[in-house]
Backbone as JSON, one array per atom type, in Angstrom:
{
  "sequence": "MTDTAHQQALHPTSDSIELLVLRDPDGPLEIQLLIDGVPYTATEFIVDSGAGWTSDEWAEKRDADLSMASDAARTILLQWYACPPGSQYVTDM",
  "N": [[-53.47, -30.5, 11.29], [-52.85, -28.65, 8.62], [-50.39, -25.66, 8.48], [-51.88, -23.45, 6.63], [-54.35, -24.71, 6.78], [-55.21, -24.41, 9.36], [-54.82, -21.6, 9.16], [-56.97, -20.91, 6.83], [-59.18, -21.88, 8.73], [-58.56, -20.21, 11.51], [-59.26, -17.61, 9.84], [-61.87, -17.56, 7.78], [-62.66, -15.59, 5.48], [-62.19, -13.66, 3.28], [-60.91, -11.63, 3.87], [-58.76, -10.84, 6.38], [-57.71, -8.75, 8.61], [-54.81, -7.83, 10.62], [-52.72, -6.18, 13.42], [-49.69, -5.36, 13.91], [-47.92, -4.57, 16.93], [-44.74, -3.49, 17.89], [-43.8, -2.36, 21.03], [-41.75, -0.01, 22.24], [-40.5, -0.19, 25.38], [-38.95, 2.42, 25.87], [-39.26, 4.35, 23.99], [-40.71, 4.81, 20.46], [-43.3, 3.1, 19.56], [-43.42, 0.39, 17.03], [-45.69, 0.12, 14.5], [-47.55, -1.82, 11.95], [-49.82, -2.57, 10.03], [-51.56, -5.46, 8.43], [-53.89, -6.24, 5.7], [-55.3, -9.65, 4.32], [-52.48, -10.39, 4.48], [-51.25, -8.4, 3.25], [-49.2, -5.61, 3.34], [-49.97, -2.36, 4.81], [-49.87, 1.74, 4.78], [-50.28, 2.81, 7.55], [-52.55, 5.73, 9.41], [-51.34, 6.8, 12.86], [-52.71, 6.56, 15.92], [-52.19, 7.47, 19.07], [-53.73, 7.64, 21.96], [-52.73, 8.78, 25.01], [-52.85, 9.5, 27.63], [-52.36, 10.0, 30.25], [-49.32, 10.21, 29.89], [-47.13, 12.37, 30.66], [-48.09, 15.26, 30.08], [-49.18, 18.56, 29.74], [-51.47, 20.61, 30.15], [-51.55, 22.46, 27.77], [-50.35, 20.7, 25.64], [-52.02, 19.05, 25.82], [-54.15, 19.52, 23.92], [-53.03, 20.57, 22.21], [-52.15, 18.52, 20.74], [-54.23, 17.19, 21.09], [-55.7, 18.44, 19.19], [-54.15, 18.01, 17.02], [-54.05, 15.66, 15.94], [-57.0, 14.99, 16.12], [-57.72, 16.83, 13.44], [-55.94, 15.81, 10.98], [-57.07, 12.91, 10.88], [-59.78, 10.61, 9.66], [-63.19, 11.09, 8.79], [-64.91, 8.79, 10.41], [-62.61, 7.75, 12.15], [-62.17, 10.4, 13.69], [-64.85, 11.05, 15.03], [-64.17, 8.05, 17.06], [-61.71, 9.26, 17.97], [-62.46, 11.59, 19.19], [-64.74, 11.07, 20.88], [-62.87, 9.23, 22.81], [-60.75, 11.4, 23.55], [-62.68, 13.06, 24.76], [-63.1, 12.01, 27.5], [-60.22, 10.11, 28.93], [-58.76, 7.13, 29.59], [-56.54, 7.86, 33.07], [-57.03, 10.69, 32.48], [-56.15, 12.46, 34.84], [-53.92, 13.1, 35.63], [-52.32, 14.83, 33.32], [-52.2, 17.84, 32.99], [-51.52, 21.58, 34.35], [-48.8, 22.09, 35.42]],
  "CA": [[-54.0, -29.75, 10.68], [-51.53, -28.15, 8.64], [-50.78, -24.39, 8.97], [-52.78, -22.94, 5.84], [-55.75, -25.13, 7.11], [-54.81, -24.06, 10.36], [-55.32, -20.4, 9.29], [-57.91, -20.89, 7.05], [-60.24, -22.25, 9.59], [-59.08, -18.9, 11.3], [-59.49, -16.29, 8.98], [-62.68, -17.82, 7.12], [-63.3, -14.84, 4.25], [-59.96, -13.17, 2.81], [-61.58, -9.94, 4.96], [-58.1, -10.49, 7.36], [-57.14, -7.98, 8.96], [-54.12, -8.01, 11.29], [-52.19, -4.77, 13.48], [-49.04, -5.91, 14.46], [-47.35, -3.03, 17.5], [-43.79, -3.54, 19.1], [-43.93, -1.09, 22.48], [-40.25, -0.06, 22.93], [-40.82, 1.2, 27.01], [-38.16, 3.21, 25.93], [-38.99, 4.4, 22.38], [-41.56, 5.18, 20.24], [-44.11, 2.15, 19.26], [-43.53, 0.11, 15.83], [-47.35, -0.84, 14.08], [-47.54, -2.55, 11.03], [-51.26, -2.97, 9.26], [-51.79, -6.32, 7.17], [-55.28, -6.75, 5.32], [-54.88, -9.87, 3.67], [-51.38, -10.72, 4.59], [-50.31, -7.43, 3.02], [-48.46, -4.81, 4.17], [-50.92, -1.68, 4.74], [-49.7, 2.54, 5.12], [-51.51, 3.01, 8.19], [-52.05, 6.71, 10.04], [-51.01, 6.31, 13.51], [-53.69, 8.12, 16.98], [-51.68, 7.26, 20.58], [-54.36, 8.79, 23.13], [-51.93, 8.34, 26.48], [-52.72, 10.95, 28.67], [-50.48, 9.68, 31.78], [-47.74, 10.11, 29.21], [-47.06, 13.49, 31.38], [-48.93, 16.2, 29.31], [-49.54, 20.02, 30.49], [-52.9, 21.12, 29.5], [-51.61, 22.8, 26.35], [-49.55, 20.38, 25.18], [-52.44, 17.56, 25.46], [-55.02, 20.09, 23.52], [-52.18, 20.3, 20.74], [-52.37, 16.69, 20.4], [-55.71, 16.32, 20.35], [-56.05, 18.75, 17.85], [-53.72, 17.61, 15.64], [-55.18, 14.1, 15.96], [-58.62, 15.17, 15.36], [-57.39, 17.37, 11.84], [-55.45, 13.8, 10.66], [-57.89, 11.81, 11.05], [-60.38, 10.64, 8.49], [-64.46, 11.6, 9.86], [-65.38, 7.15, 11.54], [-61.42, 8.1, 13.13], [-62.67, 11.75, 14.22], [-65.88, 10.22, 15.94], [-63.92, 7.93, 17.88], [-60.99, 10.2, 18.99], [-63.67, 12.67, 19.6], [-64.76, 9.42, 22.18], [-61.6, 8.29, 23.47], [-60.11, 12.71, 24.0], [-63.36, 13.95, 25.88], [-62.78, 11.57, 29.47], [-59.99, 9.72, 28.55], [-57.98, 6.87, 31.23], [-55.44, 8.57, 33.37], [-56.64, 12.25, 32.64], [-55.96, 13.63, 36.12], [-52.64, 13.53, 35.32], [-52.51, 15.63, 32.44], [-51.92, 19.02, 34.21], [-51.13, 22.5, 34.29], [-47.14, 21.94, 35.95]],
  "C": [[-52.78, -28.82, 9.68], [-51.41, -26.05, 8.38], [-52.24, -23.43, 8.2], [-53.97, -23.71, 6.21], [-56.08, -24.36, 8.23], [-55.62, -22.39, 10.18], [-56.68, -19.64, 8.43], [-59.36, -20.95, 8.06], [-59.85, -20.46, 10.99], [-59.69, -18.04, 11.43], [-60.89, -17.12, 8.12], [-62.48, -17.12, 5.63], [-61.96, -14.4, 4.41], [-59.91, -11.76, 3.37], [-60.06, -10.08, 6.42], [-58.09, -9.57, 7.86], [-55.99, -8.27, 10.49], [-53.38, -6.6, 11.74], [-51.37, -6.01, 14.59], [-48.45, -4.64, 15.36], [-46.67, -3.85, 18.11], [-43.96, -2.49, 20.24], [-42.13, -1.48, 22.57], [-40.34, 0.74, 24.92], [-40.06, 1.92, 26.89], [-37.66, 4.62, 24.49], [-40.67, 4.39, 22.1], [-42.17, 2.93, 19.71], [-44.07, 1.85, 17.39], [-45.17, -0.35, 15.49], [-46.64, -0.79, 12.7], [-49.05, -2.87, 10.73], [-50.91, -3.75, 7.76], [-53.55, -6.24, 6.52], [-54.63, -7.86, 4.2], [-53.52, -10.53, 3.51], [-50.91, -9.02, 3.84], [-50.04, -5.99, 3.58], [-48.92, -3.36, 3.83], [-49.65, -0.5, 5.5], [-50.9, 2.38, 6.23], [-51.0, 4.6, 9.25], [-52.08, 6.44, 11.83], [-51.79, 7.29, 15.41], [-53.1, 6.85, 17.83], [-52.93, 8.49, 21.33], [-53.89, 7.92, 24.61], [-51.93, 9.26, 27.08], [-52.43, 10.18, 29.95], [-48.74, 9.83, 30.94], [-46.83, 11.69, 29.81], [-47.16, 15.44, 30.61], [-48.72, 17.14, 30.07], [-50.74, 19.84, 29.55], [-52.45, 21.16, 27.88], [-50.76, 21.7, 25.86], [-50.21, 18.98, 24.69], [-53.62, 18.16, 24.34], [-54.1, 20.76, 22.55], [-52.26, 19.11, 20.28], [-53.59, 15.97, 20.06], [-56.31, 17.36, 19.19], [-55.52, 18.6, 16.23], [-54.26, 16.36, 15.16], [-56.42, 14.09, 14.79], [-58.17, 16.37, 13.32], [-57.04, 16.04, 10.55], [-56.4, 12.99, 10.53], [-59.63, 11.65, 9.98], [-61.86, 10.77, 9.48], [-64.9, 10.54, 10.52], [-63.67, 7.38, 12.19], [-62.04, 9.19, 14.01], [-63.42, 11.47, 15.42], [-65.95, 9.52, 17.23], [-62.82, 8.47, 18.91], [-61.5, 11.29, 19.89], [-63.99, 12.12, 21.61], [-63.7, 9.49, 22.8], [-60.76, 9.73, 23.96], [-61.19, 12.98, 25.7], [-62.95, 12.73, 27.15], [-61.99, 9.87, 28.98], [-59.23, 8.27, 29.98], [-57.18, 7.3, 31.26], [-55.44, 10.67, 33.22], [-56.12, 12.6, 33.44], [-54.71, 13.73, 35.88], [-51.99, 14.35, 34.01], [-52.8, 17.45, 33.55], [-51.49, 20.12, 34.02], [-49.08, 22.99, 34.47], [-47.01, 23.31, 35.85]]
}
């Protein structure tokens, strides 16, 4: 099977969405979004409560994310922020 035939078998429709994430453990993520192989700009929302947040910092990040999100993304983010994994690490320090 050629690469093209293989790709068509994996992605039979023309709506191929690929999300590529390069994780630097000591720095920011690099995220690339491709739709049908074409790069698009995306807004990044990362809900990581294990990152050493204080309660005030966490509330500021949550509010900033929710203010920038579309209605559909906001619905998901509200669920995620309600009880994220690792929420016990958000403290009042």
